[in-house]
Short mmCIF file of C-alpha atoms in Angstrom, two decimals:
data_model
loop_
_atom_site.label_atom_id
_atom_site.label_comp_id
_atom_site.label_asym_id
_atom_site.label_seq_id
_atom_site.Cartn_x
_atom_site.Cartn_y
_atom_site.Cartn_z
CA MET A 1 0.00 0.00 0.00
CA THR A 2 1.41 3.37 -0.99
CA VAL A 3 1.68 6.05 1.69
CA PRO A 4 -0.19 9.21 0.61
CA ALA A 5 2.05 12.10 -0.38
CA ALA A 6 0.53 14.30 2.33
CA ALA A 7 1.23 11.74 5.08
CA ARG A 8 3.01 12.86 8.23
CA GLY A 9 4.64 10.98 11.06
CA VAL A 10 4.25 10.70 14.82
CA TRP A 11 7.14 9.08 16.69
CA CYS A 12 6.52 7.74 20.18
CA GLU A 13 9.31 6.98 22.63
CA HIS A 14 7.05 4.15 23.83
CA ALA A 15 3.47 3.24 22.89
CA LEU A 16 0.84 0.72 23.98
CA LEU A 17 0.13 -1.45 20.92
CA ASP A 18 -2.83 -3.82 20.64
CA GLY A 19 -1.88 -7.29 21.80
CA ARG A 20 1.83 -6.40 22.08
CA GLY A 21 2.01 -4.32 25.24
CA VAL A 22 4.25 -1.28 25.49
CA CYS A 23 6.77 -1.16 22.64
CA ALA A 24 9.73 1.18 22.15
CA ALA A 25 10.40 3.61 19.30
CA VAL A 26 7.02 3.40 17.59
CA ARG A 27 6.49 5.41 14.40
CA VAL A 28 2.99 6.08 13.10
CA GLU A 29 2.31 7.22 9.53
CA VAL A 30 -0.76 9.44 9.38
CA ASP A 31 -2.69 10.08 6.18
CA ALA A 32 -3.96 13.43 4.95
CA GLU A 33 -7.34 12.89 6.65
CA GLY A 34 -5.78 12.36 10.07
CA TYR A 35 -6.13 8.57 10.27
CA VAL A 36 -3.43 5.99 10.94
CA HIS A 37 -1.87 4.54 7.78
CA SER A 38 0.80 2.31 9.31
CA VAL A 39 2.50 1.52 12.63
CA VAL A 40 6.07 0.25 12.99
CA ALA A 41 7.96 -0.37 16.25
CA GLY A 42 11.71 -0.23 16.82
CA VAL A 43 12.50 2.49 14.29
CA PRO A 44 14.03 5.98 14.60
CA ALA A 45 12.14 9.20 14.11
CA GLN A 46 12.26 10.94 10.76
CA ASP A 47 12.71 14.63 10.04
CA GLY A 48 9.49 16.50 10.66
CA ASP A 49 7.90 13.86 12.88
CA VAL A 50 5.88 14.92 15.89
CA LEU A 51 7.77 13.56 18.91
CA LEU A 52 5.88 12.14 21.88
CA HIS A 53 8.01 11.52 24.97
CA GLY A 54 7.09 9.01 27.65
CA VAL A 55 4.46 6.35 26.97
CA ALA A 56 1.78 7.03 24.36
CA PHE A 57 -1.77 5.66 24.48
CA PRO A 58 -4.86 6.10 22.30
CA ALA A 59 -6.39 9.45 23.21
CA ALA A 60 -9.66 9.55 25.10
CA ALA A 61 -13.09 10.40 23.67
CA ASN A 62 -15.29 12.40 26.05
CA ALA A 63 -18.79 10.95 25.65
CA HIS A 64 -20.68 13.47 27.81
CA SER A 65 -20.02 17.18 28.36
CA HIS A 66 -21.93 20.28 29.41
CA ALA A 67 -19.30 22.93 28.63
CA PHE A 68 -20.76 25.76 30.70
CA HIS A 69 -20.85 23.60 33.84
CA ARG A 70 -17.07 24.12 34.03
CA ALA A 71 -17.82 27.48 35.65
CA LEU A 72 -19.35 25.69 38.66
CA ARG A 73 -16.25 23.76 39.71
CA GLY A 74 -15.36 24.41 43.34
CA ARG A 75 -18.49 26.50 43.94
CA THR A 76 -21.27 24.05 44.77
CA HIS A 77 -19.67 21.88 47.44
CA ASP A 78 -20.37 23.69 50.71
CA ARG A 79 -23.44 23.37 52.97
CA GLY A 80 -24.21 19.87 51.69
CA GLY A 81 -27.19 19.87 49.37
CA THR A 82 -28.27 17.48 46.65
CA PHE A 83 -28.27 17.15 42.90
CA TRP A 84 -31.38 19.33 42.87
CA THR A 85 -29.81 22.21 44.84
CA TRP A 86 -26.75 21.99 42.57
CA ARG A 87 -29.13 22.27 39.61
CA SER A 88 -30.50 25.62 40.79
CA THR A 89 -26.96 27.06 40.77
CA MET A 90 -26.47 25.67 37.28
CA TYR A 91 -29.64 27.38 36.05
CA ARG A 92 -28.30 30.77 37.19
CA ALA A 93 -25.19 30.27 35.09
CA ALA A 94 -27.23 29.08 32.10
CA ALA A 95 -29.44 32.16 32.27
CA ALA A 96 -26.43 34.48 31.99
CA LEU A 97 -24.93 32.87 28.89
CA THR A 98 -24.77 34.76 25.61
CA PRO A 99 -23.31 33.33 22.40
CA GLY A 100 -20.12 35.29 22.97
CA LEU A 101 -19.76 34.21 26.58
CA TYR A 102 -20.55 30.62 25.69
CA GLU A 103 -17.93 30.55 22.95
CA GLU A 104 -15.30 31.97 25.28
CA LEU A 105 -16.08 29.57 28.13
CA ALA A 106 -16.39 26.53 25.86
CA THR A 107 -13.09 27.37 24.15
CA ALA A 108 -11.39 27.38 27.55
CA ALA A 109 -13.12 24.17 28.67
CA TYR A 110 -12.26 22.36 25.45
CA ALA A 111 -8.65 23.56 25.62
CA GLU A 112 -8.44 22.11 29.12
CA MET A 113 -9.75 18.80 27.79
CA VAL A 114 -7.21 18.67 24.99
CA THR A 115 -4.22 19.31 27.22
CA VAL A 116 -4.97 16.24 29.38
CA GLY A 117 -5.83 13.82 26.57
CA TRP A 118 -9.46 14.21 25.49
CA THR A 119 -9.40 14.72 21.71
CA SER A 120 -13.11 14.46 20.93
CA VAL A 121 -16.21 15.45 22.86
CA ALA A 122 -19.95 14.82 22.76
CA GLU A 123 -21.50 18.12 23.85
CA PHE A 124 -24.95 17.56 25.36
CA HIS A 125 -26.33 20.98 24.49
CA TYR A 126 -29.68 22.44 25.49
CA VAL A 127 -29.11 26.21 25.95
CA HIS A 128 -30.72 26.98 22.60
CA HIS A 129 -32.57 30.31 22.85
CA HIS A 130 -32.67 33.72 24.49
CA PRO A 131 -33.39 33.55 28.25
CA ASP A 132 -37.07 34.35 27.62
CA GLY A 133 -37.34 31.44 25.17
CA THR A 134 -37.29 33.53 21.99
CA PRO A 135 -35.27 31.75 19.30
CA TYR A 136 -32.09 33.39 18.08
CA GLY A 137 -32.69 34.88 14.67
CA GLU A 138 -36.07 36.27 15.72
CA GLY A 139 -34.84 39.05 17.96
CA ASP A 140 -33.75 42.66 17.48
CA ALA A 141 -30.99 44.03 15.29
CA ASP A 142 -28.34 42.88 17.77
CA ASP A 143 -29.49 39.26 17.59
CA ALA A 144 -26.67 36.83 16.85
CA GLY A 145 -28.69 34.95 14.22
CA PRO A 146 -30.12 31.44 13.94
CA HIS A 147 -28.27 28.69 15.84
CA ALA A 148 -26.17 31.30 17.61
CA MET A 149 -25.43 29.16 20.66
CA GLU A 150 -24.78 26.00 18.67
CA LEU A 151 -22.42 27.70 16.25
CA ALA A 152 -20.61 29.30 19.20
CA LEU A 153 -19.83 25.80 20.47
CA ALA A 154 -18.66 24.72 17.01
CA ARG A 155 -16.28 27.68 16.77
CA ALA A 156 -14.99 26.95 20.27
CA ALA A 157 -14.22 23.33 19.38
CA VAL A 158 -12.42 24.30 16.18
CA ARG A 159 -10.30 26.85 18.03
CA ALA A 160 -9.39 24.27 20.68
CA GLY A 161 -8.68 21.60 18.07
CA ILE A 162 -11.07 19.06 19.57
CA ARG A 163 -13.42 16.92 17.47
CA LEU A 164 -16.99 17.91 18.35
CA THR A 165 -20.19 15.89 18.23
CA LEU A 166 -22.83 18.50 18.98
CA LEU A 167 -25.78 16.70 20.56
CA ASP A 168 -28.69 19.06 20.04
CA THR A 169 -31.05 18.30 22.90
CA CYS A 170 -34.83 18.16 23.08
CA TYR A 171 -35.96 19.64 26.41
CA LEU A 172 -39.68 20.42 26.64
CA ALA A 173 -40.93 19.97 30.22
CA GLY A 174 -40.05 20.64 33.84
CA GLY A 175 -41.02 17.12 34.86
CA PHE A 176 -43.83 14.68 34.29
CA GLY A 177 -46.95 16.76 33.67
CA LYS A 178 -45.13 20.04 34.34
CA HIS A 179 -44.44 23.03 32.13
CA PRO A 180 -40.83 24.26 31.89
CA GLU A 181 -39.69 26.29 34.88
CA GLU A 182 -38.51 29.86 34.38
CA GLY A 183 -34.87 28.74 34.27
CA GLN A 184 -35.70 26.17 31.59
CA ARG A 185 -37.50 28.40 29.09
CA ARG A 186 -34.44 28.95 26.91
CA PHE A 187 -33.98 25.19 26.63
CA SER A 188 -37.36 24.47 25.06
CA ASP A 189 -38.59 24.50 21.47
CA GLY A 190 -42.17 23.97 22.65
CA THR A 191 -42.83 20.75 20.75
CA ALA A 192 -40.86 17.85 19.34
CA GLU A 193 -41.89 18.90 15.83
CA ARG A 194 -40.31 22.33 16.25
CA TRP A 195 -37.20 20.78 17.77
CA LEU A 196 -36.90 18.42 14.79
CA GLU A 197 -37.25 21.34 12.39
CA ARG A 198 -34.54 23.30 14.17
CA LEU A 199 -32.33 20.21 14.31
CA ALA A 200 -32.62 19.74 10.54
CA SER A 201 -31.73 23.39 9.96
CA LEU A 202 -28.78 23.13 12.34
CA ARG A 203 -27.44 20.05 10.55
CA ALA A 204 -27.53 21.91 7.25
CA SER A 205 -25.77 24.94 8.71
CA VAL A 206 -23.01 22.92 10.38
CA SER A 207 -22.37 20.70 7.35
CA ALA A 208 -21.99 23.80 5.19
CA LEU A 209 -19.34 25.20 7.54
CA TYR A 210 -17.31 22.25 8.82
CA PRO A 211 -16.14 18.82 7.68
CA GLU A 212 -17.84 16.01 9.58
CA HIS A 213 -14.62 14.71 11.13
CA GLN A 214 -14.25 18.11 12.79
CA VAL A 215 -17.83 19.01 13.78
CA SER A 216 -20.84 16.72 13.45
CA VAL A 217 -24.39 16.97 14.80
CA GLY A 218 -26.18 14.31 16.80
CA ALA A 219 -29.37 14.32 18.85
CA ALA A 220 -30.29 14.00 22.50
CA ILE A 221 -33.39 13.70 24.61
CA HIS A 222 -32.62 15.41 27.88
CA SER A 223 -34.44 12.81 29.98
CA VAL A 224 -37.80 11.07 30.13
CA ARG A 225 -38.95 13.68 32.65
CA ALA A 226 -38.11 16.52 30.25
CA VAL A 227 -39.85 15.14 27.14
CA PRO A 228 -43.52 14.05 27.51
CA GLU A 229 -44.40 10.60 26.25
CA ASP A 230 -46.46 11.81 23.30
CA GLN A 231 -43.45 13.85 22.20
CA LEU A 232 -41.17 10.83 22.56
CA ALA A 233 -43.43 9.11 20.05
CA VAL A 234 -42.94 11.96 17.58
CA ILE A 235 -39.17 11.78 17.97
CA ALA A 236 -39.17 8.01 17.54
CA GLU A 237 -41.11 8.33 14.29
CA HIS A 238 -39.28 11.24 12.70
CA LEU A 239 -35.70 11.41 14.02
CA PRO A 240 -33.28 10.63 11.14
CA PRO A 241 -31.92 7.12 11.64
CA ASP A 242 -28.29 8.07 10.96
CA LEU A 243 -27.96 10.29 14.04
CA PRO A 244 -26.43 9.23 17.36
CA LEU A 245 -29.05 9.62 20.12
CA HIS A 246 -28.16 10.28 23.78
CA ILE A 247 -30.26 10.60 26.94
CA HIS A 248 -29.73 11.07 30.68
CA LEU A 249 -31.19 7.85 32.07
CA SER A 250 -32.02 6.77 35.64
CA GLU A 251 -29.56 9.25 37.09
CA GLN A 252 -31.69 9.78 40.21
CA PRO A 253 -34.04 7.45 42.13
CA ALA A 254 -36.61 10.26 41.97
CA GLU A 255 -36.59 10.06 38.17
CA ASN A 256 -37.36 6.34 38.30
CA ASP A 257 -40.12 6.84 40.87
CA ASP A 258 -41.75 9.65 38.89
CA CYS A 259 -41.58 7.65 35.66
CA LEU A 260 -43.13 4.59 37.26
CA ARG A 261 -45.96 6.70 38.70
CA ALA A 262 -46.62 8.49 35.42
CA THR A 263 -46.23 5.62 32.96
CA GLY A 264 -46.01 2.36 34.87
CA LEU A 265 -42.56 1.79 33.35
CA THR A 266 -38.93 2.47 34.18
CA PRO A 267 -37.23 5.09 32.00
CA THR A 268 -35.61 2.29 29.99
CA GLY A 269 -38.98 0.58 29.62
CA LEU A 270 -40.55 3.81 28.41
CA LEU A 271 -37.87 4.22 25.74
CA ARG A 272 -38.38 0.61 24.68
CA ARG A 273 -42.12 1.17 24.36
CA HIS A 274 -41.37 3.78 21.68
CA GLY A 275 -38.62 1.86 19.90
CA LEU A 276 -35.85 4.20 21.02
CA VAL A 277 -33.56 1.55 22.53
CA GLY A 278 -31.11 0.46 19.84
CA ASN A 279 -27.45 0.45 18.88
CA ARG A 280 -27.36 4.19 18.14
CA LEU A 281 -28.53 4.99 21.68
CA SER A 282 -26.16 6.14 24.40
CA VAL A 283 -27.55 6.27 27.93
CA VAL A 284 -25.76 8.60 30.32
CA HIS A 285 -25.29 7.60 33.98
CA ALA A 286 -27.75 4.66 34.19
CA THR A 287 -26.88 4.65 37.89
CA HIS A 288 -30.19 3.32 39.19
CA VAL A 289 -31.27 0.86 36.51
CA ARG A 290 -32.87 -2.51 37.22
CA GLU A 291 -31.57 -5.90 36.08
CA ASP A 292 -34.11 -6.06 33.25
CA ASP A 293 -33.06 -2.57 32.11
CA ILE A 294 -29.41 -3.68 31.98
CA ALA A 295 -30.32 -6.74 29.94
CA ALA A 296 -32.44 -4.72 27.48
CA LEU A 297 -29.81 -2.03 26.93
CA ALA A 298 -27.02 -4.56 26.46
CA ALA A 299 -29.06 -6.71 24.08
CA ALA A 300 -29.81 -3.65 21.94
CA GLY A 301 -26.13 -2.70 21.65
CA ALA A 302 -26.57 0.63 23.42
CA VAL A 303 -23.55 2.50 24.82
CA VAL A 304 -23.58 3.20 28.56
CA VAL A 305 -21.82 6.50 29.30
CA LEU A 306 -20.50 6.57 32.85
CA CYS A 307 -19.30 9.80 34.48
CA PRO A 308 -17.74 8.50 37.71
CA THR A 309 -16.30 11.74 39.08
CA THR A 310 -19.53 13.66 38.47
CA GLU A 311 -21.65 10.87 39.93
CA ALA A 312 -19.43 10.93 43.02
CA ASP A 313 -19.44 14.73 43.27
CA LEU A 314 -23.24 14.93 43.09
CA ALA A 315 -23.73 11.92 45.39
CA ASP A 316 -25.71 10.19 42.65
CA GLY A 317 -24.42 6.76 43.59
CA ILE A 318 -22.18 4.09 42.08
CA GLY A 319 -23.53 2.68 38.86
CA PRO A 320 -23.45 -1.03 37.96
CA ALA A 321 -20.57 -0.82 35.48
CA GLY A 322 -19.53 -4.41 36.05
CA ASP A 323 -23.06 -5.69 35.55
CA PHE A 324 -23.31 -3.80 32.27
CA ARG A 325 -20.01 -5.23 31.09
CA GLU A 326 -21.02 -8.79 32.03
CA ALA A 327 -24.26 -8.30 30.11
CA GLY A 328 -22.26 -7.29 27.02
CA ALA A 329 -22.97 -3.55 26.96
CA ARG A 330 -20.46 -1.12 25.52
CA LEU A 331 -19.08 1.36 28.08
CA ALA A 332 -17.81 4.93 27.64
CA LEU A 333 -16.64 7.75 29.90
CA GLY A 334 -17.64 11.41 30.16
CA THR A 335 -16.77 14.44 32.26
CA ASP A 336 -20.36 15.76 32.47
CA GLN A 337 -20.26 18.76 34.83
CA HIS A 338 -16.42 18.95 34.76
CA ALA A 339 -15.77 18.71 38.48
CA VAL A 340 -12.80 16.81 37.04
CA VAL A 341 -11.53 17.05 33.45
CA ASP A 342 -9.05 14.17 33.35
CA PRO A 343 -9.45 10.88 31.46
CA TRP A 344 -6.91 9.20 33.72
CA LEU A 345 -8.95 9.99 36.83
CA GLU A 346 -12.19 8.95 35.12
CA MET A 347 -10.66 5.60 34.15
CA ARG A 348 -9.42 5.04 37.67
CA ALA A 349 -12.71 6.13 39.22
CA LEU A 350 -14.53 3.55 37.09
CA GLU A 351 -12.39 0.76 38.52
CA HIS A 352 -12.52 2.19 42.05
CA GLY A 353 -16.29 2.43 41.91
CA GLU A 354 -16.53 -1.27 41.14
CA ARG A 355 -14.15 -2.03 44.00
CA LEU A 356 -16.29 -0.03 46.40
CA ARG A 357 -19.49 -1.60 45.08
CA THR A 358 -18.28 -5.20 45.24
CA GLY A 359 -15.46 -5.28 47.79
CA ARG A 360 -13.13 -6.79 45.19
CA ARG A 361 -10.23 -5.46 43.07
CA GLY A 362 -9.33 -5.97 39.44
CA HIS A 363 -12.53 -5.47 37.46
CA PHE A 364 -11.12 -3.42 34.57
CA ASP A 365 -7.53 -4.06 33.56
CA PRO A 366 -5.55 -1.19 31.96
CA GLU A 367 -6.19 -2.37 28.42
CA ALA A 368 -9.92 -2.47 29.11
CA LEU A 369 -9.85 1.01 30.64
CA HIS A 370 -8.06 2.50 27.64
CA GLY A 371 -10.52 0.75 25.33
CA ILE A 372 -13.48 2.21 27.22
CA ALA A 373 -11.95 5.71 27.21
CA ALA A 374 -10.98 5.68 23.54
CA LEU A 375 -13.27 3.29 21.66
CA GLY A 376 -16.38 3.43 23.81
CA GLY A 377 -16.44 7.21 23.77
CA ALA A 378 -15.93 7.28 20.01
CA ALA A 379 -18.75 4.76 19.49
CA ALA A 380 -21.08 7.02 21.48
CA GLN A 381 -20.20 9.85 19.09
CA GLY A 382 -20.50 7.79 15.93
CA ARG A 383 -16.79 8.36 15.24
CA ARG A 384 -13.76 6.23 14.54
CA GLY A 385 -11.83 5.56 17.73
CA ALA A 386 -8.22 6.49 18.36
CA GLY A 387 -5.59 3.80 18.28
CA PHE A 388 -2.36 2.39 16.94
CA ARG A 389 -3.80 0.44 14.04
CA PRO A 390 -4.46 1.35 10.40
CA GLY A 391 -7.73 3.21 9.95
CA SER A 392 -7.92 4.46 13.53
CA ALA A 393 -8.00 8.16 14.34
CA ALA A 394 -4.43 9.36 14.83
CA ASP A 395 -5.20 10.84 18.25
CA PHE A 396 -2.70 10.04 21.01
CA MET A 397 -1.84 11.08 24.57
CA ALA A 398 1.55 10.44 26.15
CA VAL A 399 2.44 10.45 29.84
CA ASP A 400 5.67 10.73 31.81
CA PRO A 401 6.39 7.39 33.52
CA HIS A 402 8.87 9.02 35.91
CA SER A 403 6.81 11.76 37.61
CA ALA A 404 6.14 11.93 41.35
CA ARG A 405 2.85 10.13 40.68
CA THR A 406 4.03 7.52 38.20
CA ALA A 407 7.59 6.73 39.37
CA GLY A 408 7.95 3.00 39.82
CA SER A 409 4.79 2.16 37.90
CA SER A 410 4.76 -0.58 35.32
CA ARG A 411 4.35 1.09 31.94
CA GLU A 412 1.37 -1.17 31.26
CA GLN A 413 -0.30 -0.03 34.51
CA LEU A 414 -0.03 3.74 34.14
CA ALA A 415 -3.84 3.90 33.95
CA TYR A 416 -3.77 3.21 37.70
CA SER A 417 -1.26 5.92 38.62
CA ALA A 418 -1.05 8.72 36.02
CA THR A 419 -3.10 11.91 35.98
CA GLY A 420 -3.58 14.72 33.51
CA GLN A 421 -0.61 16.47 35.17
CA ASP A 422 1.63 13.76 33.74
CA VAL A 423 0.59 14.23 30.10
CA THR A 424 3.62 15.25 28.07
CA GLY A 425 1.95 15.58 24.68
CA VAL A 426 -1.37 15.25 22.87
CA VAL A 427 -1.82 14.67 19.14
CA VAL A 428 -5.08 15.19 17.24
CA ALA A 429 -5.25 13.84 13.66
CA GLY A 430 -1.48 13.53 13.61
CA VAL A 431 -0.90 17.15 14.66
CA LEU A 432 0.56 18.20 18.00
CA ALA A 433 -2.20 19.93 19.99
CA ALA A 434 -0.65 20.27 23.45
CA ARG A 435 2.70 19.87 25.15
CA ASN A 436 3.19 19.63 28.94
CA GLY A 437 -0.18 21.15 29.81
CA VAL A 438 0.04 24.03 27.34
CA HIS A 439 -2.17 24.21 24.26
CA THR A 440 -0.05 24.77 21.16
CA VAL A 441 -2.39 27.47 19.81
CA LEU A 442 -4.25 28.86 22.82
CA GLY A 443 -1.58 28.66 25.51
CA ASP A 444 -2.29 27.82 29.14
CA PRO A 445 -5.97 26.88 29.51
CA ALA A 446 -5.90 28.21 33.08
CA ASP A 447 -5.56 31.76 31.75
CA LEU A 448 -8.51 31.21 29.40
CA LEU A 449 -10.64 29.74 32.17
CA VAL A 450 -9.90 32.54 34.64
CA ALA A 451 -10.92 35.18 32.11
CA ALA A 452 -14.02 33.37 30.86
CA ILE A 453 -15.37 32.53 34.31
CA ALA A 454 -14.79 36.09 35.51
CA ARG A 455 -16.86 37.43 32.61
CA LEU A 456 -19.62 34.90 33.26
CA ASP A 457 -19.61 35.93 36.93
CA GLU A 458 -20.09 39.55 35.92
CA ALA A 459 -23.00 38.59 33.68
CA THR A 460 -24.56 36.44 36.40
CA GLU A 461 -24.27 39.24 38.95
CA ALA A 462 -25.79 41.71 36.49
CA GLN A 463 -28.80 39.47 35.91
CA ASP A 464 -29.24 39.01 39.68
CA VAL A 465 -29.53 42.75 40.35
CA PRO A 466 -32.92 43.24 38.62
CA ALA A 467 -34.20 40.09 40.30
CA ARG A 468 -33.18 41.40 43.75
CA ASP A 469 -34.66 44.83 43.00
CA HIS A 470 -37.92 43.18 41.93
CA GLN A 471 -38.04 41.11 45.13
CA THR A 472 -37.29 44.20 47.25
CA ALA A 473 -40.17 46.08 45.61
CA ARG A 474 -42.50 43.16 46.28
CA ASP A 475 -41.36 43.05 49.91
CA HIS A 476 -42.09 46.78 50.31
CA GLN A 477 -45.55 46.33 48.77
CA THR A 478 -46.28 43.44 51.10
CA ALA A 479 -45.06 45.39 54.14
CA GLY A 480 -47.11 48.45 53.19
CA GLY A 481 -50.23 46.38 52.64
CA SER A 482 -50.06 44.86 56.11
#
């Protein structure tokens, strides 16, 4: 087979090769489209090769992200609380977002992902409209135009050099039998039909602007509590069959209880009733599923997206990852609310969760963990996974095996000891994207995050002032009336 003229090389000091363990001096030929053409071990680097020092692994694919949640890190942990109290803080941040703010914050969040080894991301996106629910493109002269928020995310991903699967999300209700709350109005299109129309328009806009390997559009149903059953039926009938479909599923016991009361079925059972459980479906969390739900999802070939650090942070519980694996389900990892943005810690948390759940060690060996992080996440996005084999995406992450955290570790077991701090280089499509925690184009993501979060804070504070003034006026009226 002839190597394309536009091919480039990536040389790895060491690399984990399928079935061969960690090999030295591995050179990867990358074709013009950014996919692996050939892999040879025990050879020197060539002029112009990207050099990866340490031990290289297939890069990770982030199967679940809410980019703006990054602004909440370190701010929702005091005074206890629950998932539901955390959610109210999240709604305040969502209400303050503008297309410009969202692009800035998402660029910073995606740059952070890239520097630690995430090279693709499934963005579960539902902040579609103006805060009052008016669609972009139907406002005043200063309106940012149709799909303003979605295109802001696309631009952010391109700037950060991360492959984006934009999961446009249907979000219509505030719960079973409930209208959207005030903080949810900008999420809703009103009906599934209108959401499907906007989704089709968004797909056309994105495909006209970006190649699919860079930015693609998928679909999501926020949850069974956020999309009424009659609207699920519309989606099942009319959603294009080629799109990946994601949903938050059985994240909270309350969701299961409400669904059982409203429909007589578990959330998984409700999706099955409408033919939505299949091999294009990715279910996020699935923390509180029943045995029959696990069997149904596995039999259908669905991907189960686990977010261990988020599930721990929000006290959601420890999901049955081992049971899903034994049933034959495909597993993937996501960072969700970004309390942690580190594929190494997510991999380790997956194994540790199973140890805590079962009282036994050794559920997911390192090879399995890297497969879940790279291939499972890519499957959830409908993308080719990263790896050291021809046809794989040429996306790699290398770590230092001699840091304070990894010193003494077996090279094959770095998944149990390394963190994002140990990443020495990240390659996306054969191109160096980050070196030693610094993005090659955008610089230190910490600087981007500090600036973006400060601007979002200003916007959040500005929106809170009218609300406080309105409440003060109401208090005065009440006091005067008594």
